[in-house]
Amino acid sequence: MPPILDGRRIRTVRGDIAPAELGPCDAHEHLFLVTPAQAGDEYDDVDKAIEEARTLRAAGANALVDWTPIGLGRDLDGLAAVSEATGLHIVGATGLHRDIHYRSDHPVRDETEDGLADRFTSELERCGIIKVGASYHALKPFEARVFAAAAAAHARIAAPICVHTEQGTMGGSLVERLGKLGVPPERVVLAHVDRNPDAGEHAETAAAGAWLQLDGPGRTKYWPDSTILALIADLAERGHADRLLLGGDTGRRSMMRAYGGGPGLDYVFARFKPRLERELGTELSERIFVANPARAFAF
Ligand SMILES: [Zn+2]
């Protein structure tokens, strides 16, 4: 049974809502993203974000969680404008991405752990998640400092810590690291685990209590959606349906139809979710898109 949510709220960019108000939720998106790691594939236009978000809304989403953190073109007022124009509940992120996204002279590199923790904490007045990032099979010194600062902020305001895993690597050890820093596994969301579609490994992480987020539908040149559906079926079979979240992670200009690309922000709701319902049933879909996000993002 899901834990009781008495008194918990989900913090959107336009204020707190009750978990039951969240509704069908795309758990990982980026309405704006500017990073040297994706030169030429950046986007920051509010009107285009509204255009794109309208398609997601029309496909049945009621909420999205935007994982763009500090320094990467994040625009909290822009997110609020999109929310207002579309009616979507939008959760914004404080925190920082992994090392590669910040130039060697970026000012966040000079901030101390305490300084970052204070900054994350004050931003949690308006943001609903704390983003951190790890590299491929490695945690760089900058990333380790961000993890420690995120844990310190979490100790003051218990927002979920949302982790970028590179190709799904190191999930279990990152949850362990956060645990040693005082963050319970139930408050940790691991993104991109489907990049390493290994149900056995992820089942162990889910058994420890962490959230598993699958967010790679529509990346046909890397893997078919059937790979993700098989992973969901396998994890559900192993008893971890209550730990699964799903998102589109439409994190490139070239993935947005408003910029002339594809498959578009609505792919996860317009294409993937109906297929999940046909192949794995509506009850599982309801858990993954409605019940689980209401628990994972509430604090
Ligand atoms: Zn992302």
Coordinates of C-alpha atoms and ligand atoms in Angstrom, one line a residue:
M1 CA 0.0 0.0 0.0
P2 CA 1.3 3.5 -0.8
P3 CA 2.2 5.5 2.3
I4 CA -0.3 8.0 3.7
L5 CA 0.2 11.5 2.2
D6 CA -1.3 13.5 5.0
G7 CA 0.1 17.0 5.0
R8 CA 2.4 16.4 2.1
R9 CA 2.4 18.8 -0.9
I10 CA 3.9 18.9 -4.3
R11 CA 5.6 22.2 -5.0
T12 CA 4.9 23.6 -8.4
V13 CA 6.3 26.8 -9.9
R14 CA 2.8 28.4 -9.3
G15 CA 2.4 27.2 -5.7
D16 CA 1.8 24.0 -3.7
I17 CA -0.8 21.5 -4.6
A18 CA -2.2 18.3 -2.9
P19 CA -0.7 15.1 -4.4
A20 CA -4.1 14.0 -5.5
E21 CA -4.3 17.2 -7.7
L22 CA -1.2 16.2 -9.7
G23 CA -3.0 13.8 -12.1
P24 CA -1.3 12.1 -15.1
C25 CA 2.3 13.2 -14.9
D26 CA 5.2 13.2 -17.3
A27 CA 8.0 12.8 -14.7
H28 CA 10.9 14.1 -16.7
E29 CA 11.0 16.9 -19.2
H30 CA 13.0 20.0 -20.2
L31 CA 11.0 22.9 -21.6
F32 CA 14.2 25.0 -21.9
L33 CA 17.8 23.7 -22.1
V34 CA 21.0 25.5 -22.9
T35 CA 24.3 23.7 -22.4
P36 CA 27.8 23.6 -23.9
A37 CA 27.4 19.8 -24.0
Q38 CA 24.7 20.1 -26.6
A39 CA 25.9 22.9 -28.8
G40 CA 23.5 23.8 -31.6
D41 CA 20.7 21.7 -29.9
E42 CA 19.7 24.3 -27.4
Y43 CA 16.3 26.0 -26.9
D44 CA 14.9 28.7 -24.7
D45 CA 11.8 30.2 -26.3
V46 CA 8.7 30.5 -24.0
D47 CA 6.2 30.7 -26.9
K48 CA 7.6 27.5 -28.4
A49 CA 7.5 25.8 -25.0
I50 CA 3.8 26.7 -24.7
E51 CA 3.1 25.4 -28.2
E52 CA 4.9 22.1 -27.4
A53 CA 3.3 21.8 -23.9
R54 CA -0.2 22.3 -25.4
T55 CA 0.4 19.0 -27.3
L56 CA 1.3 17.2 -24.1
R57 CA -1.8 18.5 -22.4
A58 CA -4.0 17.5 -25.4
A59 CA -2.5 14.0 -25.1
G60 CA -3.8 13.7 -21.6
A61 CA -1.0 14.9 -19.3
N62 CA -2.0 17.1 -16.3
A63 CA 1.5 17.7 -15.0
L64 CA 5.2 17.6 -15.8
V65 CA 8.4 17.7 -13.9
D66 CA 11.1 19.9 -15.5
W67 CA 14.6 18.6 -14.7
T68 CA 16.5 21.6 -16.1
P69 CA 18.7 22.8 -13.2
I70 CA 20.7 26.0 -12.4
G71 CA 22.9 27.3 -15.2
L72 CA 21.4 25.4 -18.1
G73 CA 18.8 27.9 -19.4
R74 CA 16.4 27.1 -16.6
D75 CA 13.6 29.7 -16.6
L76 CA 11.2 29.5 -13.6
D77 CA 9.1 32.4 -14.8
G78 CA 9.0 30.8 -18.2
L79 CA 7.8 27.5 -16.7
A80 CA 5.1 29.5 -14.8
A81 CA 4.0 31.1 -18.0
V82 CA 3.7 27.7 -19.7
S83 CA 1.7 26.4 -16.7
E84 CA -0.6 29.3 -16.9
A85 CA -1.1 29.1 -20.6
T86 CA -1.7 25.3 -20.7
G87 CA -3.2 24.4 -17.3
L88 CA -0.3 21.9 -16.7
H89 CA 1.0 21.7 -13.2
I90 CA 4.8 22.2 -13.6
V91 CA 7.4 21.3 -11.0
G92 CA 10.8 23.0 -11.4
A93 CA 14.3 22.0 -10.3
T94 CA 17.0 23.5 -8.2
G95 CA 20.4 21.8 -8.0
L96 CA 23.0 21.2 -10.7
H97 CA 23.6 18.8 -13.6
R98 CA 26.7 16.6 -14.0
D99 CA 30.1 18.1 -14.5
I100 CA 30.2 18.1 -18.4
H101 CA 27.4 20.7 -18.6
Y102 CA 29.4 23.5 -17.0
R103 CA 32.4 25.3 -18.6
S104 CA 35.6 25.2 -16.7
D105 CA 35.2 28.9 -15.8
H106 CA 31.5 28.6 -14.8
P107 CA 31.0 30.4 -11.4
V108 CA 29.1 27.4 -9.8
R109 CA 32.4 25.6 -9.8
D110 CA 33.8 28.0 -7.3
E111 CA 30.9 27.7 -4.9
T112 CA 31.5 25.8 -1.6
E113 CA 29.3 22.9 -0.5
D114 CA 27.7 25.2 2.2
G115 CA 27.1 27.9 -0.4
L116 CA 25.4 25.5 -2.8
A117 CA 23.4 24.0 0.1
D118 CA 22.1 27.5 1.0
R119 CA 21.3 28.3 -2.6
F120 CA 19.4 25.0 -3.2
T121 CA 17.5 25.5 0.1
S122 CA 16.4 29.1 -0.8
E123 CA 15.4 28.0 -4.3
L124 CA 13.1 25.3 -2.8
E125 CA 10.7 28.1 -2.0
R126 CA 9.7 27.8 -5.6
C127 CA 11.3 24.5 -6.9
G128 CA 10.0 21.1 -6.1
I129 CA 13.0 18.8 -6.8
I130 CA 16.7 18.9 -6.2
K131 CA 18.7 17.8 -9.2
V132 CA 22.1 16.1 -9.1
G133 CA 24.1 14.4 -11.8
A134 CA 26.7 11.7 -12.1
S135 CA 29.1 10.7 -14.9
Y136 CA 29.4 7.4 -16.7
H137 CA 30.5 4.9 -14.0
A138 CA 32.1 7.7 -12.1
L139 CA 31.4 10.6 -9.7
K140 CA 33.6 13.6 -10.4
P141 CA 34.7 15.9 -7.5
F142 CA 32.3 18.7 -8.6
E143 CA 29.4 16.1 -8.7
A144 CA 30.3 14.8 -5.3
R145 CA 30.2 18.3 -3.9
V146 CA 26.7 18.8 -5.5
F147 CA 25.5 15.5 -4.0
A148 CA 26.7 16.6 -0.5
A149 CA 25.1 20.1 -0.9
A150 CA 21.8 18.5 -2.1
A151 CA 21.7 16.2 0.9
A152 CA 22.3 19.2 3.2
A153 CA 19.4 21.1 1.5
H154 CA 17.2 18.0 1.7
A155 CA 17.8 17.9 5.5
R156 CA 16.2 21.3 5.7
I157 CA 13.5 20.9 3.1
A158 CA 12.8 17.3 2.3
A159 CA 12.2 17.7 -1.5
P160 CA 13.1 14.6 -3.5
I161 CA 16.6 14.3 -4.9
C162 CA 16.4 13.6 -8.6
V163 CA 19.6 12.0 -10.0
H164 CA 20.8 12.0 -13.6
T165 CA 22.5 8.6 -14.1
E166 CA 24.7 8.5 -17.2
Q167 CA 23.5 5.5 -19.3
G168 CA 21.8 4.2 -16.2
T169 CA 25.1 3.4 -14.4
M170 CA 25.9 3.4 -10.7
G171 CA 22.2 3.7 -9.5
G172 CA 22.7 1.5 -6.5
S173 CA 25.9 3.1 -5.3
L174 CA 24.5 6.6 -5.8
V175 CA 21.5 5.7 -3.6
E176 CA 23.9 4.3 -1.1
R177 CA 26.0 7.5 -1.2
L178 CA 23.0 9.7 -0.6
G179 CA 21.9 7.3 2.2
K180 CA 25.2 7.9 4.0
L181 CA 24.6 11.6 3.6
G182 CA 21.2 11.2 5.4
V183 CA 18.8 10.9 2.5
P184 CA 16.4 7.9 2.7
P185 CA 16.2 5.9 -0.5
E186 CA 12.5 6.6 -0.8
R187 CA 13.4 10.3 -1.4
V188 CA 15.7 9.5 -4.3
V189 CA 14.6 9.3 -8.0
L190 CA 17.1 7.7 -10.4
A191 CA 16.6 8.9 -14.0
H192 CA 17.5 7.2 -17.2
V193 CA 17.7 3.6 -15.8
D194 CA 16.2 2.3 -19.1
R195 CA 19.5 3.3 -20.8
N196 CA 20.8 0.2 -19.1
P197 CA 17.7 -2.2 -19.5
D198 CA 18.8 -4.7 -16.9
A199 CA 15.8 -5.5 -14.7
G200 CA 17.9 -7.6 -12.3
E201 CA 20.2 -4.7 -11.4
H202 CA 17.3 -2.2 -11.1
A203 CA 15.2 -4.6 -9.0
E204 CA 18.0 -4.5 -6.4
T205 CA 17.9 -0.7 -6.4
A206 CA 14.1 -0.6 -6.2
A207 CA 14.2 -3.2 -3.3
A208 CA 16.4 -0.7 -1.4
G209 CA 13.5 1.7 -1.8
A210 CA 14.6 4.1 -4.5
W211 CA 12.5 5.3 -7.4
L212 CA 13.3 4.1 -10.9
Q213 CA 12.6 6.4 -13.7
L214 CA 12.4 5.3 -17.3
D215 CA 12.5 8.2 -19.7
G216 CA 13.7 7.1 -23.1
P217 CA 10.6 6.4 -25.2
G218 CA 11.0 7.5 -28.9
R219 CA 14.8 7.2 -29.1
T220 CA 14.4 4.8 -32.0
K221 CA 18.0 5.2 -33.2
Y222 CA 19.3 3.8 -29.9
W223 CA 16.6 1.3 -28.9
P224 CA 13.0 0.5 -29.6
D225 CA 10.1 1.3 -27.2
S226 CA 9.6 -2.5 -26.9
T227 CA 12.9 -2.6 -24.9
I228 CA 11.4 -0.2 -22.3
L229 CA 8.0 -2.0 -22.2
A230 CA 9.8 -5.3 -21.6
L231 CA 11.8 -3.7 -18.8
I232 CA 8.6 -2.3 -17.2
A233 CA 7.0 -5.7 -17.5
D234 CA 10.0 -7.4 -15.9
L235 CA 10.2 -4.9 -13.0
A236 CA 6.5 -5.2 -12.4
E237 CA 6.8 -9.0 -12.4
R238 CA 9.5 -8.7 -9.8
G239 CA 7.1 -6.7 -7.6
H240 CA 8.4 -3.1 -8.2
A241 CA 5.5 -1.5 -10.0
D242 CA 5.1 0.9 -7.1
R243 CA 8.7 2.2 -7.7
L244 CA 8.4 3.1 -11.4
L245 CA 8.1 6.6 -13.0
L246 CA 7.9 7.5 -16.6
G247 CA 9.0 10.6 -18.6
G248 CA 9.8 11.7 -22.1
D249 CA 13.1 13.6 -21.4
T250 CA 12.6 15.6 -24.5
G251 CA 15.9 17.4 -23.9
R252 CA 17.0 18.7 -27.3
R253 CA 15.8 21.3 -29.7
S254 CA 15.9 18.7 -32.4
M255 CA 13.4 16.6 -30.4
M256 CA 10.8 19.4 -30.3
R257 CA 8.2 19.8 -33.1
A258 CA 7.8 23.5 -32.3
Y259 CA 11.5 23.8 -33.5
G260 CA 11.0 21.6 -36.6
G261 CA 12.2 18.4 -34.9
G262 CA 10.6 15.3 -33.4
P263 CA 9.2 13.1 -31.9
G264 CA 7.8 16.0 -29.8
L265 CA 7.0 16.6 -26.1
D266 CA 3.8 14.7 -26.4
Y267 CA 5.3 11.4 -27.6
V268 CA 5.3 9.7 -24.2
F269 CA 1.6 10.4 -23.7
A270 CA 0.3 10.3 -27.3
R271 CA 2.2 7.2 -28.3
F272 CA 4.0 5.3 -25.5
K273 CA 1.3 5.4 -22.8
P274 CA -1.5 4.0 -25.0
R275 CA 0.8 1.2 -26.1
L276 CA 1.7 0.5 -22.5
E277 CA -2.0 0.3 -21.7
R278 CA -2.7 -2.1 -24.6
E279 CA 0.3 -4.4 -23.8
L280 CA 0.5 -4.2 -20.0
G281 CA -2.9 -2.9 -18.9
T282 CA -4.5 0.3 -17.7
E283 CA -4.0 -0.5 -14.0
L284 CA -0.2 -0.6 -14.4
S285 CA -0.3 2.6 -16.5
E286 CA -2.4 4.4 -13.8
R287 CA 0.1 3.4 -11.1
I288 CA 3.1 4.6 -13.2
F289 CA 1.6 7.9 -14.5
V290 CA -0.7 8.9 -11.6
A291 CA -0.3 7.1 -8.3
N292 CA 3.5 6.9 -8.2
P293 CA 4.4 10.5 -9.2
A294 CA 1.9 11.7 -6.5
R295 CA 4.0 9.9 -3.9
A296 CA 7.5 10.4 -5.4
F297 CA 7.3 14.2 -5.7
A298 CA 5.4 15.0 -2.5
F299 CA 7.1 16.3 0.6
Ligands
ZN1 ZN 16.8 15.1 -18.6

